[in-house]
Amino acid sequence: MTAEAPLEETPAARISARIEARRDRFIALADAVWDHPETRFEEHVSSRLLADALEAEGFHVERGVAGMETAFVASIGSGAPVIALLGEFDALTGLSQRGGASAHEPLEPGGNGHGCGHNLLGTAALAAAVAARDDLRSRGRLEGAGTLRFYGCPGEEGGSGKTFMVREGLFDDVDAALTWHPMTFTGLFSTPTLANIQAYFRFHGTAAHAANSPHLGRSALDAVELMNVGANYLREHVPDQARLHYAMTDSGGASPNVVQSSAEVLYLVRAPTMSETEEIYARLQDVARGAALMTGTSVEVTFDKACSSYLPNRTLEALMFEQMQALGAPAFDEGDQRYARTIADTIIWCAPPP
Ligand SMILES: [Zn+2]
């Protein structure tokens, strides 16, 4: 991208110019996070890189907040309003990839990798925090006139780290919180998201030789399968926008001649509101109890995490839209276009190969 900022003295243009002036530093930080892909709640290096950078910038950093080693809050200034910028930095399993490669080139087979730009997520929010701090300070709007906070939020990919931070009251005095995500367009994310609940269902049965004494066995794997059948029938009777996903996290073993005594399935329930999500989750637990009853096993439900639906804030959106319009979309140079074409070539399959 080009380093030009519009000449207009809008807040967005001032912030953008400050970020551009230090672009190499921020790009190096994003690359360092890319080089250390760590999954939810294990982001020790990534979290430290961002927290150290903020500390070096003079922010007061509190690490290990809300009982999570990789969660932190960095703050500067004092008084109201309290403005929060949210930064995430976790990776996904199995997405190891050489930086800049447009084809699948894992650095480590089966290793972790950043799937949707989470190396940029935390770093860009950090860049915004540092630039906003400089801008506010230069106009005497910090120290007694406002507090700027960066929230280092772990476990964004299926961990809902922020909900634990909310529960601990870390957002109680925040007036506005801003977040972002890499996307295929420059704009506002102004639609609500689905609320969700994730829970493990572990079934306990009785092991037996599957040929010799099957009548003595009670299969936990059968219970998982029957629960999935029940959940798939449940789908018809939930609101259209609701979603049910599951992953078999433990099939009980790799031997078909053993009646599996323990097996587990992980469910993710989504619906437009939290009350609808809770209702479906309650019915899903009934399905699990039914599967246990059918198979003579028992089920243990372990609640993993939940997340409320995202509620758009039209007032903040209007303000942000004004600034985004003044700033314009990023200008892509020929090198950017060339690189984008190499990626497009890997995903366009409309025509048969020559
Ligand atoms: Zn993402």
Coordinates of C-alpha atoms and ligand atoms in Angstrom, one line a residue:
M1 CA 0.0 0.0 0.0
T2 CA 1.1 3.6 -0.5
A3 CA 2.2 5.7 2.4
E4 CA 0.2 8.7 1.4
A5 CA -2.3 10.1 3.8
P6 CA -5.0 12.6 2.7
L7 CA -4.3 16.2 3.3
E8 CA -7.5 16.9 5.2
E9 CA -7.0 17.4 8.9
T10 CA -9.6 14.9 10.0
P11 CA -8.9 12.8 13.1
A12 CA -8.6 9.7 10.9
A13 CA -6.0 11.4 8.7
R14 CA -3.9 12.6 11.6
I15 CA -4.0 9.1 13.2
S16 CA -3.2 7.5 9.8
A17 CA -0.2 9.7 9.2
R18 CA 1.2 8.8 12.7
I19 CA 0.8 5.1 11.9
E20 CA 2.4 5.5 8.5
A21 CA 5.4 7.3 10.1
R22 CA 6.1 4.1 12.1
R23 CA 4.8 1.5 9.7
D24 CA 8.1 -0.6 9.7
R25 CA 7.9 -1.0 13.4
F26 CA 4.2 -2.2 13.3
I27 CA 4.8 -4.5 10.3
A28 CA 7.7 -6.1 12.1
L29 CA 5.5 -6.7 15.1
A30 CA 2.7 -8.3 13.0
D31 CA 5.4 -10.5 11.3
A32 CA 6.7 -11.6 14.7
V33 CA 3.2 -12.6 15.8
W34 CA 2.8 -14.5 12.5
D35 CA 6.1 -16.3 13.2
H36 CA 4.7 -17.5 16.6
P37 CA 1.3 -18.9 15.8
E38 CA -0.2 -20.0 19.2
T39 CA -3.7 -21.3 19.8
R40 CA -6.3 -20.1 22.3
F41 CA -5.0 -19.3 25.7
E42 CA -1.5 -20.5 24.8
E43 CA -0.5 -17.2 23.1
H44 CA 2.4 -16.6 25.5
V45 CA 4.9 -15.2 22.9
S46 CA 2.3 -13.2 21.0
S47 CA 0.8 -11.7 24.1
R48 CA 4.2 -10.8 25.5
L49 CA 5.3 -9.2 22.2
L50 CA 2.2 -6.9 22.2
A51 CA 2.3 -6.2 26.0
D52 CA 6.1 -5.4 25.9
A53 CA 5.6 -3.1 22.9
L54 CA 2.9 -1.1 24.7
E55 CA 5.0 -1.0 27.9
A56 CA 7.9 0.4 25.9
E57 CA 5.5 3.1 24.6
G58 CA 4.8 4.1 28.2
F59 CA 1.5 2.3 28.7
H60 CA 0.8 0.9 32.2
V61 CA 0.4 -2.9 31.5
E62 CA -1.4 -5.3 33.8
R63 CA -0.7 -8.9 32.7
G64 CA -2.5 -12.2 33.5
V65 CA -5.9 -10.5 34.1
A66 CA -9.2 -12.3 34.6
G67 CA -7.4 -15.6 35.5
M68 CA -5.9 -15.9 32.0
E69 CA -2.1 -15.8 31.7
T70 CA -2.2 -14.3 28.2
A71 CA -4.8 -11.6 28.8
F72 CA -3.7 -8.1 29.6
V73 CA -4.8 -4.5 29.8
A74 CA -2.6 -1.6 28.9
S75 CA -3.7 1.9 29.7
I76 CA -2.5 5.5 29.5
G77 CA -4.0 8.8 30.5
S78 CA -6.6 9.3 33.2
G79 CA -10.2 10.3 33.8
A80 CA -13.2 10.0 31.6
P81 CA -14.1 9.0 29.0
V82 CA -12.5 5.6 28.9
I83 CA -12.0 4.4 25.4
A84 CA -11.0 0.7 24.7
L85 CA -9.3 -0.8 21.7
L86 CA -9.5 -4.5 21.5
G87 CA -6.6 -6.6 20.2
E88 CA -6.6 -10.3 19.5
F89 CA -3.7 -12.5 18.5
D90 CA -4.5 -16.2 18.6
A91 CA -4.0 -18.7 15.8
L92 CA -5.7 -21.9 14.6
T93 CA -4.5 -25.5 14.4
G94 CA -3.3 -27.0 11.1
L95 CA -2.9 -23.7 9.3
S96 CA 0.9 -23.5 9.4
Q97 CA 2.0 -21.4 6.4
R98 CA 5.0 -19.6 5.0
G99 CA 4.3 -15.8 5.1
G100 CA 3.6 -14.3 1.6
A101 CA 3.1 -17.7 -0.1
S102 CA -0.1 -17.9 -2.1
A103 CA -0.1 -21.8 -2.3
H104 CA -0.3 -24.2 0.6
E105 CA 3.2 -24.2 2.1
P106 CA 3.2 -25.3 5.7
L107 CA 6.3 -24.3 7.7
E108 CA 5.6 -27.2 10.0
P109 CA 3.2 -30.0 8.8
G110 CA 0.1 -29.9 10.9
G111 CA 1.4 -26.9 12.8
N112 CA -0.5 -23.8 13.9
G113 CA -1.1 -20.8 11.7
H114 CA -3.0 -17.5 11.4
G115 CA -6.1 -18.2 9.3
C116 CA -7.8 -14.8 9.1
G117 CA -5.1 -12.2 9.9
H118 CA -5.1 -12.4 13.7
N119 CA -1.4 -11.4 13.5
L120 CA -2.7 -8.1 12.1
L121 CA -5.7 -7.9 14.5
G122 CA -3.7 -7.2 17.7
T123 CA -0.9 -5.3 16.0
A124 CA -3.2 -2.8 14.2
A125 CA -5.3 -2.2 17.4
L126 CA -1.9 -1.5 19.1
A127 CA -0.9 0.8 16.3
A128 CA -4.2 2.7 16.7
A129 CA -3.7 2.9 20.5
V130 CA -0.2 4.3 20.2
A131 CA -1.2 6.8 17.4
A132 CA -4.3 7.9 19.2
R133 CA -2.3 8.4 22.4
D134 CA 0.2 10.6 20.5
D135 CA -2.7 12.6 18.9
L136 CA -4.6 13.1 22.1
R137 CA -1.5 14.1 24.1
S138 CA -0.5 16.6 21.4
R139 CA -3.9 18.3 21.9
G140 CA -3.9 18.1 25.7
R141 CA -6.8 15.5 25.7
L142 CA -5.0 12.9 27.9
E143 CA -4.0 13.1 31.6
G144 CA -7.2 14.0 33.4
A145 CA -9.2 14.4 30.2
G146 CA -9.5 10.8 29.1
T147 CA -8.2 7.2 29.4
L148 CA -7.1 5.1 26.5
R149 CA -6.9 1.3 27.0
F150 CA -5.7 -1.6 24.9
Y151 CA -7.3 -4.9 25.9
G152 CA -5.1 -7.9 25.0
C153 CA -7.8 -10.5 24.4
P154 CA -6.8 -14.1 24.2
G155 CA -8.8 -17.0 22.8
E156 CA -10.8 -15.2 20.2
E157 CA -10.8 -18.4 18.0
G158 CA -13.3 -20.4 20.0
G159 CA -12.4 -19.3 23.5
S160 CA -14.4 -16.1 24.0
G161 CA -11.6 -14.7 26.2
K162 CA -13.4 -11.3 26.4
T163 CA -16.4 -12.8 28.2
F164 CA -14.2 -13.8 31.1
M165 CA -12.8 -10.2 31.2
V166 CA -16.3 -8.8 31.2
R167 CA -17.2 -11.2 34.1
E168 CA -14.3 -9.9 36.1
G169 CA -15.6 -6.3 35.6
L170 CA -12.6 -5.2 33.4
F171 CA -15.0 -3.4 31.1
D172 CA -17.3 -1.8 33.8
D173 CA -15.9 1.7 33.5
V174 CA -15.4 1.6 29.7
D175 CA -17.5 4.2 27.7
A176 CA -16.8 2.8 24.2
A177 CA -14.9 -0.2 22.9
L178 CA -13.8 -0.5 19.3
T179 CA -12.7 -3.6 17.5
W180 CA -12.0 -4.7 13.9
H181 CA -11.2 -7.7 11.8
P182 CA -9.4 -8.2 8.5
M183 CA -12.0 -8.5 5.7
T184 CA -12.4 -8.4 2.0
F185 CA -13.8 -4.9 2.0
T186 CA -13.1 -1.6 3.8
G187 CA -16.1 -0.6 5.8
L188 CA -18.2 -1.0 8.9
F189 CA -19.4 -4.3 10.3
S190 CA -22.9 -3.1 11.1
T191 CA -24.9 -6.4 11.3
P192 CA -25.5 -8.2 14.5
T193 CA -23.9 -11.6 15.1
L194 CA -25.3 -14.8 16.6
A195 CA -25.0 -15.5 20.3
N196 CA -23.3 -18.8 21.1
I197 CA -22.7 -21.4 23.7
Q198 CA -20.1 -24.2 23.5
A199 CA -20.1 -27.3 25.7
Y200 CA -18.5 -30.7 25.9
F201 CA -20.7 -33.8 26.2
R202 CA -18.7 -36.8 27.6
F203 CA -20.5 -40.1 27.8
H204 CA -19.3 -42.9 30.2
G205 CA -20.2 -46.5 29.5
T206 CA -18.8 -49.9 30.2
A207 CA -15.9 -51.5 28.2
A208 CA -16.2 -55.0 26.9
H209 CA -14.9 -57.3 24.1
A210 CA -17.2 -56.4 21.2
A211 CA -17.4 -60.0 20.0
N212 CA -16.9 -62.1 23.1
S213 CA -19.2 -60.2 25.5
P214 CA -21.0 -57.4 23.8
H215 CA -24.0 -57.8 26.2
L216 CA -21.8 -56.7 29.1
G217 CA -20.7 -53.5 27.3
R218 CA -22.4 -50.1 27.2
S219 CA -21.0 -48.0 24.4
A220 CA -20.2 -44.4 25.0
L221 CA -19.5 -44.1 21.2
D222 CA -23.1 -45.2 20.5
A223 CA -24.3 -42.5 22.8
V224 CA -22.4 -39.9 21.0
E225 CA -23.8 -41.1 17.6
L226 CA -27.3 -41.2 18.9
M227 CA -26.9 -37.7 20.4
N228 CA -25.8 -36.4 17.0
V229 CA -28.8 -38.1 15.3
G230 CA -31.1 -36.4 17.9
A231 CA -29.4 -33.1 17.4
N232 CA -29.8 -33.3 13.7
Y233 CA -33.6 -33.9 14.2
L234 CA -33.7 -30.9 16.6
R235 CA -32.5 -28.7 13.7
E236 CA -35.9 -28.6 12.1
H237 CA -37.5 -27.2 15.2
V238 CA -35.3 -24.2 16.0
P239 CA -35.4 -20.7 14.6
D240 CA -34.1 -20.4 11.0
Q241 CA -31.0 -18.5 11.9
A242 CA -30.0 -20.9 14.7
R243 CA -26.9 -23.1 14.0
L244 CA -25.8 -26.4 15.6
H245 CA -22.2 -27.6 14.9
Y246 CA -20.3 -30.5 16.5
A247 CA -16.9 -32.1 16.5
M248 CA -16.1 -35.6 17.8
T249 CA -13.3 -34.8 20.2
D250 CA -12.9 -38.4 21.5
S251 CA -14.3 -41.4 19.7
G252 CA -13.3 -43.6 22.5
G253 CA -10.4 -45.5 20.8
A254 CA -9.2 -46.9 17.5
S255 CA -10.2 -50.6 18.1
P256 CA -13.6 -51.7 16.6
N257 CA -13.5 -54.9 18.7
V258 CA -13.7 -52.9 21.9
V259 CA -17.0 -51.4 23.3
Q260 CA -15.9 -47.8 23.8
S261 CA -16.4 -46.9 27.5
S262 CA -15.8 -43.2 27.1
A263 CA -16.4 -40.8 24.2
E264 CA -16.9 -37.1 23.8
V265 CA -18.5 -34.6 21.4
L266 CA -18.1 -30.8 21.5
Y267 CA -21.2 -28.8 20.5
L268 CA -21.4 -25.2 19.4
V269 CA -25.0 -23.7 19.5
R270 CA -25.7 -20.4 17.9
A271 CA -28.9 -18.3 17.7
P272 CA -29.8 -14.6 17.2
T273 CA -30.3 -13.9 20.9
M274 CA -28.8 -15.4 24.1
S275 CA -32.2 -16.4 25.4
E276 CA -32.9 -18.4 22.2
T277 CA -29.4 -19.9 22.4
E278 CA -30.0 -20.9 26.1
E279 CA -33.3 -22.6 25.2
I280 CA -31.7 -24.6 22.4
Y281 CA -28.8 -25.5 24.7
A282 CA -31.3 -26.8 27.3
R283 CA -33.0 -28.9 24.6
L284 CA -29.7 -30.2 23.4
Q285 CA -28.9 -31.4 27.0
D286 CA -32.2 -33.3 26.9
V287 CA -31.1 -34.9 23.7
A288 CA -27.8 -35.9 25.4
R289 CA -29.7 -37.3 28.4
G290 CA -31.9 -39.3 26.0
A291 CA -28.9 -40.7 24.2
A292 CA -27.5 -41.8 27.6
L293 CA -30.8 -43.4 28.6
M294 CA -31.0 -45.3 25.3
T295 CA -27.5 -46.7 25.7
G296 CA -27.3 -47.3 29.4
T297 CA -24.5 -44.8 29.7
S298 CA -24.2 -41.6 31.7
V299 CA -23.4 -38.1 30.4
E300 CA -21.4 -35.3 31.9
V301 CA -21.9 -31.8 30.4
T302 CA -19.0 -29.4 30.7
F303 CA -19.9 -25.8 29.7
D304 CA -16.9 -24.4 27.8
K305 CA -17.8 -20.8 26.8
A306 CA -20.6 -18.5 25.7
C307 CA -20.7 -15.2 23.9
S308 CA -23.5 -12.7 23.5
S309 CA -24.7 -11.5 20.2
Y310 CA -22.9 -8.4 18.9
L311 CA -25.2 -5.4 19.0
P312 CA -24.4 -2.6 16.5
N313 CA -24.1 0.9 17.9
R314 CA -25.5 3.2 15.2
T315 CA -24.1 6.4 16.8
L316 CA -20.5 5.1 16.9
E317 CA -21.0 3.6 13.4
A318 CA -22.0 7.0 12.0
L319 CA -19.0 8.7 13.5
M320 CA -16.6 6.0 12.2
F321 CA -18.2 6.0 8.8
E322 CA -17.6 9.8 8.5
Q323 CA -14.0 9.3 9.3
M324 CA -13.6 6.3 6.9
Q325 CA -15.2 8.3 4.1
A326 CA -12.8 11.2 4.7
L327 CA -9.8 8.8 4.8
G328 CA -10.9 6.6 1.8
A329 CA -10.0 3.0 1.1
P330 CA -6.4 1.8 1.0
A331 CA -4.7 2.5 -2.3
F332 CA -3.2 -0.6 -3.7
D333 CA -0.1 -0.4 -5.8
E334 CA 1.0 -2.7 -8.6
G335 CA 2.9 -5.0 -6.3
D336 CA -0.3 -5.5 -4.1
Q337 CA -2.4 -6.2 -7.2
R338 CA 0.2 -8.7 -8.5
Y339 CA 0.2 -10.5 -5.2
A340 CA -3.6 -10.5 -5.0
R341 CA -3.7 -12.1 -8.4
T342 CA -1.5 -15.0 -7.3
I343 CA -3.9 -15.7 -4.5
A344 CA -7.0 -15.3 -6.8
D345 CA -5.4 -17.9 -9.1
T346 CA -5.5 -20.5 -6.4
I347 CA -9.2 -20.1 -5.7
I348 CA -10.9 -19.5 -9.0
W349 CA -12.1 -22.8 -10.4
C350 CA -14.8 -21.6 -12.9
A351 CA -12.9 -22.8 -16.0
P352 CA -11.4 -26.2 -16.3
P353 CA -7.6 -26.3 -16.2
P354 CA -6.0 -26.0 -19.7
Ligands
ZN1 ZN -10.8 -14.2 12.8

